[in-house]
PDB file of C-alpha atoms in Angstrom:
ATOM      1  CA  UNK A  21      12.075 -15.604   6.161  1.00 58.00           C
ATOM      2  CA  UNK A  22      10.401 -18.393   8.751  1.00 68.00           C
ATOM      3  CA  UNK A  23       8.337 -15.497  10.361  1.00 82.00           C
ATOM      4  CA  UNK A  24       6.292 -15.245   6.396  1.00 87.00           C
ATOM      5  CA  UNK A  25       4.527 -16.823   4.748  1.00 91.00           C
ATOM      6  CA  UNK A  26       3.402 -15.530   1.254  1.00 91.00           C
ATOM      7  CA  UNK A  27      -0.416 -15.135   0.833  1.00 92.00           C
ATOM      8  CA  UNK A  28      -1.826 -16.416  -2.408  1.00 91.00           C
ATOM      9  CA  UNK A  29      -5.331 -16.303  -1.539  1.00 91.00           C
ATOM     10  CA  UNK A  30      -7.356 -14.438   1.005  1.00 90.00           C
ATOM     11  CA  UNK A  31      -8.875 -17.697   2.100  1.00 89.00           C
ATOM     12  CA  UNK A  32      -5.458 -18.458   3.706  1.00 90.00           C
ATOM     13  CA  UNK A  33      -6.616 -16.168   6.659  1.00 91.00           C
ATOM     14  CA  UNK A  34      -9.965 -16.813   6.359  1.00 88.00           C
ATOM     15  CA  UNK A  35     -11.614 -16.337  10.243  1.00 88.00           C
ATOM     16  CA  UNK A  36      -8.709 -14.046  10.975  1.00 93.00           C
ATOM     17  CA  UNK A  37      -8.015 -10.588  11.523  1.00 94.00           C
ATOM     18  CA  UNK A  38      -6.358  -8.770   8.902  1.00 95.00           C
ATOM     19  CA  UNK A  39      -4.170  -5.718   8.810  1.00 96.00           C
ATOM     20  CA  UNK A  40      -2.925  -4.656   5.053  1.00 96.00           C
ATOM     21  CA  UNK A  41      -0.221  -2.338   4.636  1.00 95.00           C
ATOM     22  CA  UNK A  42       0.137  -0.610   1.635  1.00 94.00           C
ATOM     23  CA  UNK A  43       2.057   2.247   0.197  1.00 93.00           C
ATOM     24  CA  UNK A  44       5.035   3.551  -2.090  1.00 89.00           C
ATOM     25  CA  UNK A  45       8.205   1.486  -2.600  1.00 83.00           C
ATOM     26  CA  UNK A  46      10.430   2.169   0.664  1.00 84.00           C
ATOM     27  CA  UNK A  47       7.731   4.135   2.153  1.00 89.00           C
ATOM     28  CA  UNK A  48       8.376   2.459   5.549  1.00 89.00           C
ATOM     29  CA  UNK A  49       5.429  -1.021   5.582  1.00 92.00           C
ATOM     30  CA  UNK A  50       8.172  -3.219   6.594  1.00 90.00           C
ATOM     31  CA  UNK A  51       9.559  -1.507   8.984  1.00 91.00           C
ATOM     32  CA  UNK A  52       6.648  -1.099  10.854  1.00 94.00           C
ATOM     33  CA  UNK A  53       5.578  -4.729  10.847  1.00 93.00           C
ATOM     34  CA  UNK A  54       8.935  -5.095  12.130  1.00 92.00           C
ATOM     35  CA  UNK A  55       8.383  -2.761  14.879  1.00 93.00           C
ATOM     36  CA  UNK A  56       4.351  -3.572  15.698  1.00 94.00           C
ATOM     37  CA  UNK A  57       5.997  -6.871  16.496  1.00 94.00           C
ATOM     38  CA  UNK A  58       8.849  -5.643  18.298  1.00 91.00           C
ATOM     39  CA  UNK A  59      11.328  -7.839  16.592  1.00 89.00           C
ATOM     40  CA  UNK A  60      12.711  -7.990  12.716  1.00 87.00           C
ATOM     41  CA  UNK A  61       9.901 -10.514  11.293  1.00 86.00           C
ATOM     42  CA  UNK A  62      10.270  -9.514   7.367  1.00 84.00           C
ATOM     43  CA  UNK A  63      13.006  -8.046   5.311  1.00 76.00           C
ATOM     44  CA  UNK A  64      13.617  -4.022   5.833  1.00 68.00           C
ATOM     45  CA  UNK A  65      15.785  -2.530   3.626  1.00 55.00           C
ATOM     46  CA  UNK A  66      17.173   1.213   3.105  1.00 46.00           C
ATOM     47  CA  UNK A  67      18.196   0.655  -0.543  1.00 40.00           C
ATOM     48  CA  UNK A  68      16.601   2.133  -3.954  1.00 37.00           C
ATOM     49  CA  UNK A  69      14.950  -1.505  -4.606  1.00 43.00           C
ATOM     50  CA  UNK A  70      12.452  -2.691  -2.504  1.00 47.00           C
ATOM     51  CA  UNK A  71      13.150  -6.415  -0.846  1.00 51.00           C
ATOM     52  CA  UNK A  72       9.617  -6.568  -0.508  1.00 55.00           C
ATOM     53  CA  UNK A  73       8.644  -8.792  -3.791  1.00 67.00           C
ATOM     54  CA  UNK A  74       5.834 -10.660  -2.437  1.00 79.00           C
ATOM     55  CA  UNK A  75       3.075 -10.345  -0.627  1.00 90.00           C
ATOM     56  CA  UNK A  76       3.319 -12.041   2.818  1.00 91.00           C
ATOM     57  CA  UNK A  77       1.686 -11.912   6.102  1.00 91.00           C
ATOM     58  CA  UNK A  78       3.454 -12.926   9.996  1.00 92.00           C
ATOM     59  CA  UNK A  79       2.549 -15.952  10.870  1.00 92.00           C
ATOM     60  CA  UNK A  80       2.682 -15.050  14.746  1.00 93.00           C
ATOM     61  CA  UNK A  81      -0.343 -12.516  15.653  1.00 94.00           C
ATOM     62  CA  UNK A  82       0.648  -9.587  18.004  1.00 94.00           C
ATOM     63  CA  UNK A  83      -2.578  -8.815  20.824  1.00 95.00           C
ATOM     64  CA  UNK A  84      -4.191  -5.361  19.450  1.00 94.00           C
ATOM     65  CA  UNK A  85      -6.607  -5.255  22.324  1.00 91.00           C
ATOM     66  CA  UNK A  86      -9.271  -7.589  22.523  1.00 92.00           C
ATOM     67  CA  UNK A  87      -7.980  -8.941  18.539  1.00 93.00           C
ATOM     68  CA  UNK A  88      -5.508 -11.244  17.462  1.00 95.00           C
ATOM     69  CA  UNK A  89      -4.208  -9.303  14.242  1.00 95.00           C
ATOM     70  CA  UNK A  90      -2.234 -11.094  11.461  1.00 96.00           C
ATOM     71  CA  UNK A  91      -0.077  -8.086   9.269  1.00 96.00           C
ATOM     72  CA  UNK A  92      -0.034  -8.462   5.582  1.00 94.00           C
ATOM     73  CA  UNK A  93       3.388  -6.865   4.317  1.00 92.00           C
ATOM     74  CA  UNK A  94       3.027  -5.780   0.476  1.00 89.00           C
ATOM     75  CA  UNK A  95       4.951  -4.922  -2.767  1.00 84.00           C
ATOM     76  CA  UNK A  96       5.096  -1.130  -2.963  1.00 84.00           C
ATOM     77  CA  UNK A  97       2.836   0.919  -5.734  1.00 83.00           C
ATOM     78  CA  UNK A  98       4.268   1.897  -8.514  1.00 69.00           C
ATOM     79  CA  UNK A  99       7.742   1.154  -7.691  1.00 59.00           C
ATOM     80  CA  UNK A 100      10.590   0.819 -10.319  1.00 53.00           C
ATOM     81  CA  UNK A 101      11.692  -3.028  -9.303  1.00 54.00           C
ATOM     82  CA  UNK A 102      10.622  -5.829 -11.213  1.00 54.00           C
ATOM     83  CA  UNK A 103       6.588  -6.861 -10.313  1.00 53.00           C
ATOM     84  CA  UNK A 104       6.320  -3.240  -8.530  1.00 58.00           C
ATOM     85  CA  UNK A 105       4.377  -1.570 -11.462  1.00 80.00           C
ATOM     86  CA  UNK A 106       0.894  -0.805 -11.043  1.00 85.00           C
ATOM     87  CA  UNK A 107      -0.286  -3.423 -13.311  1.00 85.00           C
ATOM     88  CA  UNK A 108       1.755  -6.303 -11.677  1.00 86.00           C
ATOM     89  CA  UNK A 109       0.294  -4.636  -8.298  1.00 89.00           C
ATOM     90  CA  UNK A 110      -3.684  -4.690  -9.445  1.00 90.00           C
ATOM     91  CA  UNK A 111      -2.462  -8.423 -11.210  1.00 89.00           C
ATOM     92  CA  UNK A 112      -0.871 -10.185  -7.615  1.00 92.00           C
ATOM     93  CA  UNK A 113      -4.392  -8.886  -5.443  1.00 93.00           C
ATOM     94  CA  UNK A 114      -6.836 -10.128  -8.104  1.00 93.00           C
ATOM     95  CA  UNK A 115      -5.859 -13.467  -7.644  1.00 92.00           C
ATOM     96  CA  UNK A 116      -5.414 -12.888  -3.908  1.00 93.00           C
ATOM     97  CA  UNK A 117      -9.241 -12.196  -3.636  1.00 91.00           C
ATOM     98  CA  UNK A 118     -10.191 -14.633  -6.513  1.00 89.00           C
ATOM     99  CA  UNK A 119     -12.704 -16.146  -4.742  1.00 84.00           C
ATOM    100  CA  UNK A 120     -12.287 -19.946  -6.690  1.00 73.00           C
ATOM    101  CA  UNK A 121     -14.736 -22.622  -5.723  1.00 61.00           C
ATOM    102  CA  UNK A 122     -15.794 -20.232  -2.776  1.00 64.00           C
ATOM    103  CA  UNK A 123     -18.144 -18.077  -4.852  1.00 57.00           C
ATOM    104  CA  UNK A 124     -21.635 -19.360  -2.794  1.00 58.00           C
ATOM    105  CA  UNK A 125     -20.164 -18.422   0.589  1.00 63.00           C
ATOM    106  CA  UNK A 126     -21.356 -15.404   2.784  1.00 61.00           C
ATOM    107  CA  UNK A 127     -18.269 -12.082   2.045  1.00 66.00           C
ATOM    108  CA  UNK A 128     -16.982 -11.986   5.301  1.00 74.00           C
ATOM    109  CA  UNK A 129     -14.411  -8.753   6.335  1.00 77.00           C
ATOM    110  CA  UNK A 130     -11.602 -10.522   7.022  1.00 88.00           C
ATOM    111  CA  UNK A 131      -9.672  -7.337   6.231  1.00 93.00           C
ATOM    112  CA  UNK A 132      -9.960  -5.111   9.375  1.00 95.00           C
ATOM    113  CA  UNK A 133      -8.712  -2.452   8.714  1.00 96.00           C
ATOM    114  CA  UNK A 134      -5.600  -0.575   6.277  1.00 97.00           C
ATOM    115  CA  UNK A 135      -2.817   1.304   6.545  1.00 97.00           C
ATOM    116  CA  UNK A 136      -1.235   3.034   3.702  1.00 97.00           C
ATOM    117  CA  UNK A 137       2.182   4.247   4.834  1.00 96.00           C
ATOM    118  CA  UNK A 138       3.682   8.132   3.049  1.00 95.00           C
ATOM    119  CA  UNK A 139       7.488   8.762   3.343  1.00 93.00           C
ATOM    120  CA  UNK A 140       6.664  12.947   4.255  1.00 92.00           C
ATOM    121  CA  UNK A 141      10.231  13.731   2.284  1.00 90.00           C
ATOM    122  CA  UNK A 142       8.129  12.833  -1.127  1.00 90.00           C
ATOM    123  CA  UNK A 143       5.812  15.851  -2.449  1.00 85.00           C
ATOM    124  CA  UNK A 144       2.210  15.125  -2.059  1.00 75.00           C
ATOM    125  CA  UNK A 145       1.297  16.805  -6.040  1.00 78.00           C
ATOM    126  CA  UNK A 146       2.693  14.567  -8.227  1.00 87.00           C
ATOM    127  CA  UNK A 147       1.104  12.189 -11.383  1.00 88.00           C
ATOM    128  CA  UNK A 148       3.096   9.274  -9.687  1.00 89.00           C
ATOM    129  CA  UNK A 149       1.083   9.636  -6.200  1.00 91.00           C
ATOM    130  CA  UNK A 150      -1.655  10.303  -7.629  1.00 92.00           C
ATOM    131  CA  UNK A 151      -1.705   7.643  -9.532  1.00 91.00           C
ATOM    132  CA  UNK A 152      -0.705   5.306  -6.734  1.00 92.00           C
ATOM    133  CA  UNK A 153      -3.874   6.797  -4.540  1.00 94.00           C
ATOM    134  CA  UNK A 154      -6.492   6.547  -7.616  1.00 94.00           C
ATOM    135  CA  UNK A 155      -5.181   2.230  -7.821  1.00 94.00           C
ATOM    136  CA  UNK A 156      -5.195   2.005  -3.876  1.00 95.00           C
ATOM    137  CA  UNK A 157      -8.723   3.572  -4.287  1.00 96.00           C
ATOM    138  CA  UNK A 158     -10.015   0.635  -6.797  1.00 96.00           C
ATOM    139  CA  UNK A 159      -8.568  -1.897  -4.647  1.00 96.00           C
ATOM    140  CA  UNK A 160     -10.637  -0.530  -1.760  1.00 96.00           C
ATOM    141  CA  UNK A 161     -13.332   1.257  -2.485  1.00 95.00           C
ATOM    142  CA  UNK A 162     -15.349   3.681  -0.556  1.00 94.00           C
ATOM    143  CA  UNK A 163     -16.941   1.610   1.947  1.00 94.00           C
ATOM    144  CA  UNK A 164     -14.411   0.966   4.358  1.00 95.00           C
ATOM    145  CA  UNK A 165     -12.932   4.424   4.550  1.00 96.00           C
ATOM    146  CA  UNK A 166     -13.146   4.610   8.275  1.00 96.00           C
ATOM    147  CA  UNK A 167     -11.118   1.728   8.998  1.00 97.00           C
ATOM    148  CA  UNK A 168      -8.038   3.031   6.419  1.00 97.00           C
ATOM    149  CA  UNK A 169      -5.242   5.197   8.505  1.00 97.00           C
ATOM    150  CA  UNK A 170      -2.748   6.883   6.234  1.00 97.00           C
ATOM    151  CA  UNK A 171       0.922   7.144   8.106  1.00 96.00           C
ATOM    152  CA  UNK A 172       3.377   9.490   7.555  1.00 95.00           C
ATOM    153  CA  UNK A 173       7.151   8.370   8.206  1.00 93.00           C
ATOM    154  CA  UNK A 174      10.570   9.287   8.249  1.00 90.00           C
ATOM    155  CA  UNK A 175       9.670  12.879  10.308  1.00 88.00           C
ATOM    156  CA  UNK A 176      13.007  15.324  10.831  1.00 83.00           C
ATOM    157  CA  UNK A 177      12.861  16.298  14.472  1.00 76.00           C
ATOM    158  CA  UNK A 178      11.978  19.663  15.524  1.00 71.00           C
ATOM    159  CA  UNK A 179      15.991  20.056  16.182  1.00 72.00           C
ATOM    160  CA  UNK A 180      15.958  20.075  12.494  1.00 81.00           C
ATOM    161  CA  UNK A 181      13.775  23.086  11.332  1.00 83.00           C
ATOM    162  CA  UNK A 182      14.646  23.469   7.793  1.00 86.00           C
ATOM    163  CA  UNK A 183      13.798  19.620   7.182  1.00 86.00           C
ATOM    164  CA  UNK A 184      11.075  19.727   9.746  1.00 87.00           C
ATOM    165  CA  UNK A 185       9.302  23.023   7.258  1.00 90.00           C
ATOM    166  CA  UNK A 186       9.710  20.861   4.380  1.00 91.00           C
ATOM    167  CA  UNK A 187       8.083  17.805   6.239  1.00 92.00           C
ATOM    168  CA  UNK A 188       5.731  19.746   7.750  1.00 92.00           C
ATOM    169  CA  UNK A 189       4.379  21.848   4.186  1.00 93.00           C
ATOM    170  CA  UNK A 190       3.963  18.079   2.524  1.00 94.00           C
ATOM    171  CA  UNK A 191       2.150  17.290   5.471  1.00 94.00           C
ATOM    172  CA  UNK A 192      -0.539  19.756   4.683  1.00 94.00           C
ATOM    173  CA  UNK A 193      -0.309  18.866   0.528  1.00 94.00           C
ATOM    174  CA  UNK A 194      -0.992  14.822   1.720  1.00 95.00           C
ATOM    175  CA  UNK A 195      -3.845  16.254   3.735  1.00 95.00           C
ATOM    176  CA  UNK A 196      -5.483  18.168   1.585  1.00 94.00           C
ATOM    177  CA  UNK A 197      -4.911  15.359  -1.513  1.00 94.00           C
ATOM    178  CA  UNK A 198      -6.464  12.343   1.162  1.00 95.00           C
ATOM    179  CA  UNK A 199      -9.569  14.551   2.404  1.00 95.00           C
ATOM    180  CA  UNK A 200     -10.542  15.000  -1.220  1.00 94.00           C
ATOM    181  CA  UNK A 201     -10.381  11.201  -2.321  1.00 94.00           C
ATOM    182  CA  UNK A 202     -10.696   9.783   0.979  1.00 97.00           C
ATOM    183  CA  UNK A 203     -12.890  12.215   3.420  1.00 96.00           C
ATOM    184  CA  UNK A 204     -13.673   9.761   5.689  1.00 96.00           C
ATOM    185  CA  UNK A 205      -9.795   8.062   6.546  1.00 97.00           C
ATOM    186  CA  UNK A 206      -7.610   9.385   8.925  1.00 96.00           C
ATOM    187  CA  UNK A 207      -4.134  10.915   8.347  1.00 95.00           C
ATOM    188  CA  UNK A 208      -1.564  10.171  11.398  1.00 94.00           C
ATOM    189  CA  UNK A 209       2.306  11.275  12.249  1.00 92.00           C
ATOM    190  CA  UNK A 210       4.080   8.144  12.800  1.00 89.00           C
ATOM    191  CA  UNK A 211       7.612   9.219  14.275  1.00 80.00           C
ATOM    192  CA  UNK A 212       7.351  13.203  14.179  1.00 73.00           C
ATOM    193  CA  UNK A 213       8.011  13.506  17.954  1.00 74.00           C
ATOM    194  CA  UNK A 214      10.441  10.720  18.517  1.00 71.00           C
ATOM    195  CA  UNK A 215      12.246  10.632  15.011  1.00 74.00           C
ATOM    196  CA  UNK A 216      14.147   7.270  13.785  1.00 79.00           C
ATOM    197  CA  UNK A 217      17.677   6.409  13.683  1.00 78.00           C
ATOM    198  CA  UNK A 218      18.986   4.504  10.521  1.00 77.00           C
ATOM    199  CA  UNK A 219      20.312   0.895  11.258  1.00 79.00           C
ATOM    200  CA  UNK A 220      23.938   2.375  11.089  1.00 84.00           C
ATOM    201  CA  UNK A 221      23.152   5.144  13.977  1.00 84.00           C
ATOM    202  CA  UNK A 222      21.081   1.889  16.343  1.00 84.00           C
ATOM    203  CA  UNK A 223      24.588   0.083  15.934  1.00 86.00           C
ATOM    204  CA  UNK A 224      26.340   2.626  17.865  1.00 90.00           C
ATOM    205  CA  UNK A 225      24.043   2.932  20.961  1.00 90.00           C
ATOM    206  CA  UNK A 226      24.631   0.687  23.893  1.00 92.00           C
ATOM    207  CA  UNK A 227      22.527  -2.802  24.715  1.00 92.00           C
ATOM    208  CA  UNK A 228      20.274  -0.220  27.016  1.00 93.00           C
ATOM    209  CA  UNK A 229      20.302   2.403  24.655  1.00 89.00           C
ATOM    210  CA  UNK A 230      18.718   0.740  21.362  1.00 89.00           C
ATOM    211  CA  UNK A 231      16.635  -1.310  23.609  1.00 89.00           C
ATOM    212  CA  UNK A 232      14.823   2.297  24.479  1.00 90.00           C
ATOM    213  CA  UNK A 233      15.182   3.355  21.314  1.00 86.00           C
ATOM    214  CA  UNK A 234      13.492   0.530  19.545  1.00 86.00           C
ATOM    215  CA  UNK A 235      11.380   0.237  22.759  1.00 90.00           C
ATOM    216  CA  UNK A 236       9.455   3.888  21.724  1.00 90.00           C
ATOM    217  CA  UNK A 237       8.991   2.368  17.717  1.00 90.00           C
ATOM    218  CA  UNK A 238       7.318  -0.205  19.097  1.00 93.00           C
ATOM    219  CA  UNK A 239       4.901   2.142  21.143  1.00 92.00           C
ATOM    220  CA  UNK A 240       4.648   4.393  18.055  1.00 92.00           C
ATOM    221  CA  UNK A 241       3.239   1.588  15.758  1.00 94.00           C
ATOM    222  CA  UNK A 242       1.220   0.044  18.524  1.00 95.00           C
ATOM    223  CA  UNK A 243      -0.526   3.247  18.953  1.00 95.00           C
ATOM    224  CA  UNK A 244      -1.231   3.394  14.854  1.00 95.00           C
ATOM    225  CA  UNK A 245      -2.988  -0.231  14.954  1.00 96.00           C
ATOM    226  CA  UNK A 246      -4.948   0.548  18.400  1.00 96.00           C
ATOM    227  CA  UNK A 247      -6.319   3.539  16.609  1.00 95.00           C
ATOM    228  CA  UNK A 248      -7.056   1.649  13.234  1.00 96.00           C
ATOM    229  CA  UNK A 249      -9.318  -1.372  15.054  1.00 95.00           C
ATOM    230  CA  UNK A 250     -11.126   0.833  17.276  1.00 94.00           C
ATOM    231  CA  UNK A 251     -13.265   1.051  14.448  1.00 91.00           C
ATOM    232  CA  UNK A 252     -12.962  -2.310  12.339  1.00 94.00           C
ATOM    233  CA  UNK A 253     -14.290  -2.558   8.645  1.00 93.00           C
ATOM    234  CA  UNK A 254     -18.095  -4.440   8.934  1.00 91.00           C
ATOM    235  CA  UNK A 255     -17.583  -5.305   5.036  1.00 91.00           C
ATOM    236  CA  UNK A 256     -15.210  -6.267   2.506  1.00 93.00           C
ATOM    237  CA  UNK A 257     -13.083  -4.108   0.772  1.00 94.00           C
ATOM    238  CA  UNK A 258     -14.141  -3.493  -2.662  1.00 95.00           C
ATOM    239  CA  UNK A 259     -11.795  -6.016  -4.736  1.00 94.00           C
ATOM    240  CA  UNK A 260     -13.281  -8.599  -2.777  1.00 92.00           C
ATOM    241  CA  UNK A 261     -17.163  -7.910  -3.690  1.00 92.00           C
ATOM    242  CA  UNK A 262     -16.376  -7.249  -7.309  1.00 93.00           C
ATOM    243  CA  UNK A 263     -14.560 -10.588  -7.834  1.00 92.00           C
ATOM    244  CA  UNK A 264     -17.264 -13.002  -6.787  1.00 88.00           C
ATOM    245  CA  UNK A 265     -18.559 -11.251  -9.978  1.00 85.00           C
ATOM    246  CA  UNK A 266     -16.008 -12.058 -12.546  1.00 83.00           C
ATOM    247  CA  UNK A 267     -15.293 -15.684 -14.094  1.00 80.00           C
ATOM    248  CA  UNK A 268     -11.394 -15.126 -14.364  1.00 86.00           C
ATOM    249  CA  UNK A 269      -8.706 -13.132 -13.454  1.00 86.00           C
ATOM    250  CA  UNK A 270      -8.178 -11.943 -17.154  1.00 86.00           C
ATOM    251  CA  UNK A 271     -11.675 -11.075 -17.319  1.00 88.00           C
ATOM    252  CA  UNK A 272     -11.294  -9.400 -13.864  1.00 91.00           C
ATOM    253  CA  UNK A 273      -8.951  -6.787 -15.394  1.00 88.00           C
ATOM    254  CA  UNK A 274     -11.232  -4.765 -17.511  1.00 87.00           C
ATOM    255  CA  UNK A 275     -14.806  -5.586 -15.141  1.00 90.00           C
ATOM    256  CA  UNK A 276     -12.946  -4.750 -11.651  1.00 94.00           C
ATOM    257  CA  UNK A 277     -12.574  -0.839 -10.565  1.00 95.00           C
ATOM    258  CA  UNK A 278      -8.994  -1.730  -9.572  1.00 95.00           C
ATOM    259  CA  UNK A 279      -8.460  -3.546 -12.850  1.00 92.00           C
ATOM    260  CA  UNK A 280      -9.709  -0.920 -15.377  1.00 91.00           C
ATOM    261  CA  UNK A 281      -7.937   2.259 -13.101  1.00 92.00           C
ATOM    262  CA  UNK A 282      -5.175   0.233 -13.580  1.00 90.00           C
ATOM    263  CA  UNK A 283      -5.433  -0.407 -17.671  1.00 87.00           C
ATOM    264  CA  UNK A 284      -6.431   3.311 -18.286  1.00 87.00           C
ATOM    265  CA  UNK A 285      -3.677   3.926 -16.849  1.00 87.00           C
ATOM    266  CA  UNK A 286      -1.650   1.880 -18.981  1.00 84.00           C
ATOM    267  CA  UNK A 287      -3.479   3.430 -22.444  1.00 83.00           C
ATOM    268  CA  UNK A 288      -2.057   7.175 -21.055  1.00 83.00           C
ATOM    269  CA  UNK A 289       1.260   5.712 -21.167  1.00 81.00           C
ATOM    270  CA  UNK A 290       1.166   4.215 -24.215  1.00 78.00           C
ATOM    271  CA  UNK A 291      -0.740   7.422 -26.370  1.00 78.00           C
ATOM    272  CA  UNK A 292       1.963   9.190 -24.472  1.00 78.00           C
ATOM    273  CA  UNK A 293       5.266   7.412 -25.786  1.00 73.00           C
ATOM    274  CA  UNK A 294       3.533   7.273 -29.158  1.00 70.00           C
ATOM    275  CA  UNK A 295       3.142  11.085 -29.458  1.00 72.00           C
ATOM    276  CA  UNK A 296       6.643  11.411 -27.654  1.00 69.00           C
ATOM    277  CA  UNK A 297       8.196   9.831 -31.322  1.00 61.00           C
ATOM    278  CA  UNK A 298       8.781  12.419 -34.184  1.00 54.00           C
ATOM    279  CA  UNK A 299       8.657   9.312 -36.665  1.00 52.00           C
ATOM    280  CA  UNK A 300       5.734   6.648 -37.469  1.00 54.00           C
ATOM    281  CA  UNK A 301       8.533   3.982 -36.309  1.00 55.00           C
ATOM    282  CA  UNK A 302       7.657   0.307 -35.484  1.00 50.00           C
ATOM    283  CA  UNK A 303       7.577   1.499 -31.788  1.00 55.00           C
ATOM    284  CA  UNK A 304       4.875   3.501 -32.195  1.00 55.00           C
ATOM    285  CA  UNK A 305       2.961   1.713 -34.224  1.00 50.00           C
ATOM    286  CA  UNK A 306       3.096  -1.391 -31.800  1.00 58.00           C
ATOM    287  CA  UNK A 307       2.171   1.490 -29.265  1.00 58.00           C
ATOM    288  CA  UNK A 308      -1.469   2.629 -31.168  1.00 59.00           C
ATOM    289  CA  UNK A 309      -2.018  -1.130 -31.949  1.00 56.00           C
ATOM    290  CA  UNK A 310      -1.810  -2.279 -27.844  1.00 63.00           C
ATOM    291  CA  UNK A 311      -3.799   0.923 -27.574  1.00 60.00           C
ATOM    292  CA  UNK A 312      -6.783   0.232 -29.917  1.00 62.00           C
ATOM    293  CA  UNK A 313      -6.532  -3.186 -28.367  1.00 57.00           C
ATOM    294  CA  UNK A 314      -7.052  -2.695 -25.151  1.00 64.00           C
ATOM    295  CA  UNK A 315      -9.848  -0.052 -25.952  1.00 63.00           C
ATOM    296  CA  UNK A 316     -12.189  -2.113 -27.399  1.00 60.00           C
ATOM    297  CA  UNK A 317     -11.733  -4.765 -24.583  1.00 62.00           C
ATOM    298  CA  UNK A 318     -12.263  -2.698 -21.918  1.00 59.00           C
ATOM    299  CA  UNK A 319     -14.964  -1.248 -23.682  1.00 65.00           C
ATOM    300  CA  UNK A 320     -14.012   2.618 -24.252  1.00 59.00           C
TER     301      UNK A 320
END
């Protein structure tokens, strides 16, 4: 779209302030970059596959205060579609904060602050989530915990009370899953008291109607960003600091946290669908190989 422009290297917004959203395929990032700006600026789809396939940022700023604040739409986590596995995920940000010919220059957190976006119909307890929150983590990194808001979306309305139980139960699994592994974030309700009609339901209102409608989105994600930047990150985020360290992206992926998470990862699967075959088939003897592989690389 002309409102995006894909970001290839963190230097792109170098001197500007950066809001990353993050999150689960269809989790609800675009559609609230969409709404923060009060107009559709980048794809939002309600389908099973994510249009989100690159990593882009608006190149109009919306006024966040006394900040200027430039929103960085990503690919979701551990998604099905084609570059939203893990590995493709860790992959597309190491060479975002590759740092290049740049290495001598002072780290600078051009990265204000994050937002990691949790659709409240999916089950906190899962190996998927978890999964997704241990990668987020490497990417990161402790540091910067204060200036990371995790949003919960897609709320039933309290005129729904069997949804709004379930909602409300995963509400308390999220919690208790993001004060262990990040104590010092924050946890927000995005749309619990104001709920959010699909695209299909805004085409029926009047002019007046959607314009109120869409009106209180915008209000909802303004409030999410005022309360992110009243405390802005004072470093960089932890994939930035380890990569003035490493001499190339391949090299990156087994001496970053983000890039080993990511590769241990990768050797559960693979001892996983060996043991899942009853035969010593090619399969699985490709599978032990990779696995013995990437073992001694990384260094386990």
């Amino acid at each position: 779209m002309e409102n995006v422009t894909e970001l290839k290297s963190i230097g792109d917004l170098r001197g500007k302030n950066v809001v990353l959203a993050f999150g689960k395929t269809r989790a609800g990032k675009s559609t609230f970059v969409n709404d923060a700006h009060g107009k559709k600026v980048v794809k939002s789809t309600m389908s099973v596959m994510s249009d989100t396939n690159d990593i882009s940022y608006v190149n109009q700023p919306i006024s966040v205060g006394d900040l200027d604040v430039y929103l960085v739409d990503t690919v979701g986590i551990g998604g099905s579609g084609e570059g939203h596995d893990r590995l493709s995920f860790a992959w597309k940000w190491l060479g975002i904060f590759h740092p290049g010919d740049d290495r001598k220059s002072p780290l600078k957190p051009t990265v204000k602050g994050i937002l990691y976006f949790i659709d409240i119909m999916d089950g906190a307890v899962n190996e998927d989530n978890i999964r997704n929150l241990e990668t987020f983590k490497g990417l990161v990194g402790e540091e910067v915990q204060e200036s990371i808001i995790f949003v919960t979306t897609k709320w039933a309305t309290k005129a729904e009370p069997r949804n709004r139980k379930i909602h409300e139960n995963n509400f308390v699994g999220w919690t208790e899953i993001i004060r262990r592994g990040f104590p010092r974030a924050s946890i927000l309700r995005l749309d619990d008291t104001t709920g959010r009609l699909d695209e299909e339901d805004l085409s029926k209102l009047t002019l007046a109607e959607r314009t109120k409608e869409e009106g209180e989105y915008h209000n909802n994600a303004m409030r999410v960003l005022q309360r992110l930047l009243t405390k802005t990150a004072t470093r960089p985020i932890l994939v930035q600091e380890e990569m003035m360290n490493s001499s190339s992206l391949l090299n990156a992926l087994r001496t970053t946290t983000l890039g080993r998470t990511t590769l241990l990862y990768l050797i559960k699967d693979l001892e996983r669908a060996a043991r899942a075959r009853k035969t010593r088939s090619i399969k699985s003897y490709t599978s032990a190989v990779v696995v013995r592989f990437i073992k001694i690389w990384v260094g386990l």
